[in-house]
Amino acid sequence: MLSFEEKLAIIESFPQLERKNVSLGRVNFHFEESVHDKKIVVYHLHPGGNGFVYAGLLRGYETDERGFANIRESSAEE
């Protein structure tokens, strides 16, 4: 499992994403230029390592009803 800092570094390597700090040390990342209604790409990335990435338009990822995939156990390649 990647640490919070490692996940943050990967996500921040995409300059198109805008960081938004939220409660309890969690972080969201928005893609304001999205052609879809969905602007949040990374949802509630938590210092404990949990977080969600929007994968609603991708195949091969288990997502919740909103299209988010849990990245707690994800590798850097995923």
Coordinates of N, CA and C in Angstrom, one line a residue:
M1 N 0.8 -1.2 0.0 CA 0.0 0.0 0.0 C 0.9 1.2 0.0
L2 N 0.6 2.2 -0.9 CA 1.3 3.4 -0.9 C 0.9 4.3 0.3
S3 N 1.8 5.1 0.7 CA 1.5 6.1 1.8 C 0.7 7.2 1.3
F4 N 0.2 8.0 2.2 CA -0.6 9.2 1.8 C 0.3 10.1 1.0
E5 N 1.6 10.3 1.4 CA 2.5 11.2 0.7 C 2.8 10.7 -0.7
E6 N 3.0 9.4 -0.9 CA 3.2 8.8 -2.2 C 2.0 9.0 -3.1
K7 N 0.8 8.8 -2.6 CA -0.4 9.0 -3.4 C -0.5 10.5 -3.7
L8 N -0.3 11.3 -2.8 CA -0.3 12.8 -3.0 C 0.7 13.2 -4.1
A9 N 1.9 12.7 -4.1 CA 2.9 13.0 -5.1 C 2.4 12.6 -6.5
I10 N 1.9 11.4 -6.6 CA 1.4 10.9 -7.9 C 0.3 11.8 -8.4
I11 N -0.7 12.1 -7.6 CA -1.8 13.0 -8.0 C -1.4 14.4 -8.3
E12 N -0.5 14.9 -7.5 CA 0.0 16.3 -7.8 C 0.9 16.4 -9.0
S13 N 1.3 15.2 -9.6 CA 2.1 15.2 -10.8 C 1.2 15.6 -12.0
F14 N -0.1 15.7 -11.8 CA -1.0 16.1 -12.9 C -1.3 17.6 -12.7
P15 N -0.7 18.5 -13.4 CA -0.9 19.9 -13.2 C -2.3 20.4 -13.5
Q16 N -3.1 19.6 -14.2 CA -4.5 19.9 -14.6 C -5.4 19.9 -13.4
L17 N -5.0 19.2 -12.3 CA -5.8 19.0 -11.1 C -5.6 20.1 -10.1
E18 N -6.7 20.6 -9.5 CA -6.6 21.6 -8.5 C -6.9 21.0 -7.2
R19 N -6.0 21.2 -6.2 CA -6.1 20.7 -4.9 C -7.1 21.5 -4.1
K20 N -8.0 20.8 -3.3 CA -8.9 21.5 -2.4 C -8.8 20.7 -1.1
N21 N -8.3 21.4 -0.1 CA -8.3 20.8 1.3 C -9.7 20.8 1.9
V22 N -10.0 19.6 2.5 CA -11.3 19.5 3.1 C -11.1 19.1 4.6
S23 N -12.2 18.7 5.3 CA -12.1 18.5 6.7 C -11.3 17.2 7.0
L24 N -10.8 17.2 8.3 CA -10.1 16.1 8.9 C -8.8 15.7 8.1
G25 N -8.1 16.7 7.5 CA -6.9 16.4 6.8 C -7.1 15.8 5.4
R26 N -8.3 15.6 5.0 CA -8.5 15.0 3.7 C -8.3 16.0 2.6
V27 N -8.1 15.5 1.4 CA -7.8 16.3 0.2 C -8.7 15.9 -1.0
N28 N -9.3 16.8 -1.7 CA -10.0 16.5 -2.9 C -9.1 17.1 -4.1
F29 N -9.3 16.6 -5.3 CA -8.7 17.2 -6.4 C -9.7 17.3 -7.5
H30 N -9.8 18.5 -8.1 CA -10.9 18.8 -9.1 C -10.2 19.0 -10.4
F31 N -10.9 18.6 -11.5 CA -10.6 18.9 -12.8 C -11.6 19.9 -13.4
E32 N -11.3 21.1 -13.3 CA -12.3 22.2 -13.7 C -12.7 22.2 -15.2
E33 N -11.8 21.6 -16.0 CA -12.0 21.6 -17.5 C -12.8 20.4 -18.0
S34 N -13.4 19.6 -17.0 CA -14.1 18.4 -17.4 C -15.3 18.8 -18.3
V35 N -15.5 17.9 -19.3 CA -16.7 18.1 -20.2 C -17.9 17.4 -19.6
H36 N -17.7 16.7 -18.5 CA -18.8 16.0 -17.8 C -19.1 16.8 -16.5
D37 N -20.3 16.5 -16.0 CA -20.7 17.2 -14.7 C -19.7 16.9 -13.6
K38 N -19.1 15.7 -13.6 CA -18.2 15.3 -12.6 C -16.9 16.1 -12.6
K39 N -16.6 16.9 -11.6 CA -15.4 17.7 -11.6 C -14.4 17.2 -10.6
I40 N -14.9 16.4 -9.5 CA -14.0 15.9 -8.5 C -13.4 14.6 -9.1
V41 N -12.1 14.5 -9.2 CA -11.4 13.4 -9.7 C -10.9 12.5 -8.6
V42 N -10.4 13.2 -7.5 CA -9.9 12.5 -6.3 C -10.7 13.0 -5.2
Y43 N -11.3 12.0 -4.4 CA -12.3 12.4 -3.4 C -11.8 11.8 -2.0
H44 N -11.7 12.7 -1.1 CA -11.4 12.4 0.3 C -10.1 11.5 0.5
L45 N -9.0 12.0 -0.2 CA -7.7 11.3 0.1 C -7.4 11.6 1.5
H46 N -7.2 10.6 2.3 CA -7.0 10.7 3.7 C -5.6 10.4 4.2
P47 N -5.1 11.1 5.2 CA -3.7 10.8 5.7 C -3.5 9.3 6.1
G48 N -4.6 8.6 6.4 CA -4.5 7.2 6.7 C -4.3 6.3 5.5
G49 N -4.4 6.9 4.3 CA -4.2 6.1 3.0 C -5.4 5.8 2.2
N50 N -6.6 6.0 2.8 CA -7.8 5.8 2.1 C -8.1 6.9 1.2
G51 N -8.9 6.7 0.1 CA -9.3 7.7 -0.8 C -10.0 7.1 -2.0
F52 N -10.5 7.9 -2.8 CA -11.3 7.5 -4.0 C -10.9 8.2 -5.2
V53 N -10.9 7.6 -6.4 CA -10.6 8.2 -7.6 C -11.8 7.9 -8.6
Y54 N -12.2 8.9 -9.3 CA -13.3 8.7 -10.2 C -12.9 7.8 -11.3
A55 N -13.6 6.7 -11.5 CA -13.3 5.7 -12.5 C -14.6 5.3 -13.3
G56 N -15.6 6.1 -13.2 CA -16.9 5.8 -13.7 C -17.0 5.6 -15.2
L57 N -16.0 6.1 -15.9 CA -15.9 6.0 -17.4 C -14.9 4.9 -17.8
L58 N -14.2 4.3 -16.8 CA -13.2 3.3 -17.1 C -13.7 1.9 -16.9
R59 N -13.2 0.9 -17.7 CA -13.5 -0.5 -17.5 C -12.5 -1.2 -16.7
G60 N -12.9 -2.2 -15.9 CA -12.0 -3.0 -15.1 C -11.8 -2.5 -13.7
Y61 N -12.6 -1.5 -13.3 CA -12.4 -1.0 -11.9 C -13.8 -1.2 -11.2
E62 N -13.8 -1.7 -10.0 CA -15.0 -1.7 -9.2 C -15.2 -0.3 -8.6
T63 N -16.4 0.2 -8.9 CA -16.7 1.5 -8.4 C -18.0 1.5 -7.6
D64 N -18.2 2.6 -6.8 CA -19.5 2.7 -6.0 C -20.5 3.3 -7.0
E65 N -21.7 3.6 -6.4 CA -22.8 4.2 -7.2 C -22.5 5.5 -7.9
R66 N -21.5 6.2 -7.4 CA -21.1 7.5 -7.9 C -20.0 7.4 -8.9
G67 N -19.4 6.2 -9.1 CA -18.3 6.0 -10.0 C -16.9 6.1 -9.5
F68 N -16.8 6.1 -8.1 CA -15.5 6.2 -7.5 C -15.0 4.9 -7.1
A69 N -13.7 4.7 -7.4 CA -13.0 3.4 -7.0 C -12.1 3.7 -5.8
N70 N -12.1 2.8 -4.8 CA -11.3 3.0 -3.6 C -9.8 2.7 -4.0
I71 N -8.9 3.5 -3.5 CA -7.5 3.4 -3.8 C -6.6 3.0 -2.6
R72 N -7.3 2.6 -1.6 CA -6.5 2.3 -0.4 C -5.4 1.3 -0.6
E73 N -5.6 0.2 -1.4 CA -4.6 -0.8 -1.7 C -4.0 -0.7 -3.0
S74 N -4.2 0.4 -3.8 CA -3.7 0.5 -5.1 C -2.2 0.7 -5.2
S75 N -1.6 0.2 -6.3 CA -0.2 0.4 -6.5 C 0.0 1.7 -7.3
A76 N 1.3 2.1 -7.4 CA 1.6 3.3 -8.2 C 1.2 3.1 -9.7
E77 N 1.3 1.9 -10.2 CA 1.0 1.7 -11.6 C -0.6 1.8 -11.8
E78 N -1.3 1.3 -10.8 CA -2.8 1.4 -11.0 C -3.2 2.8 -11.0

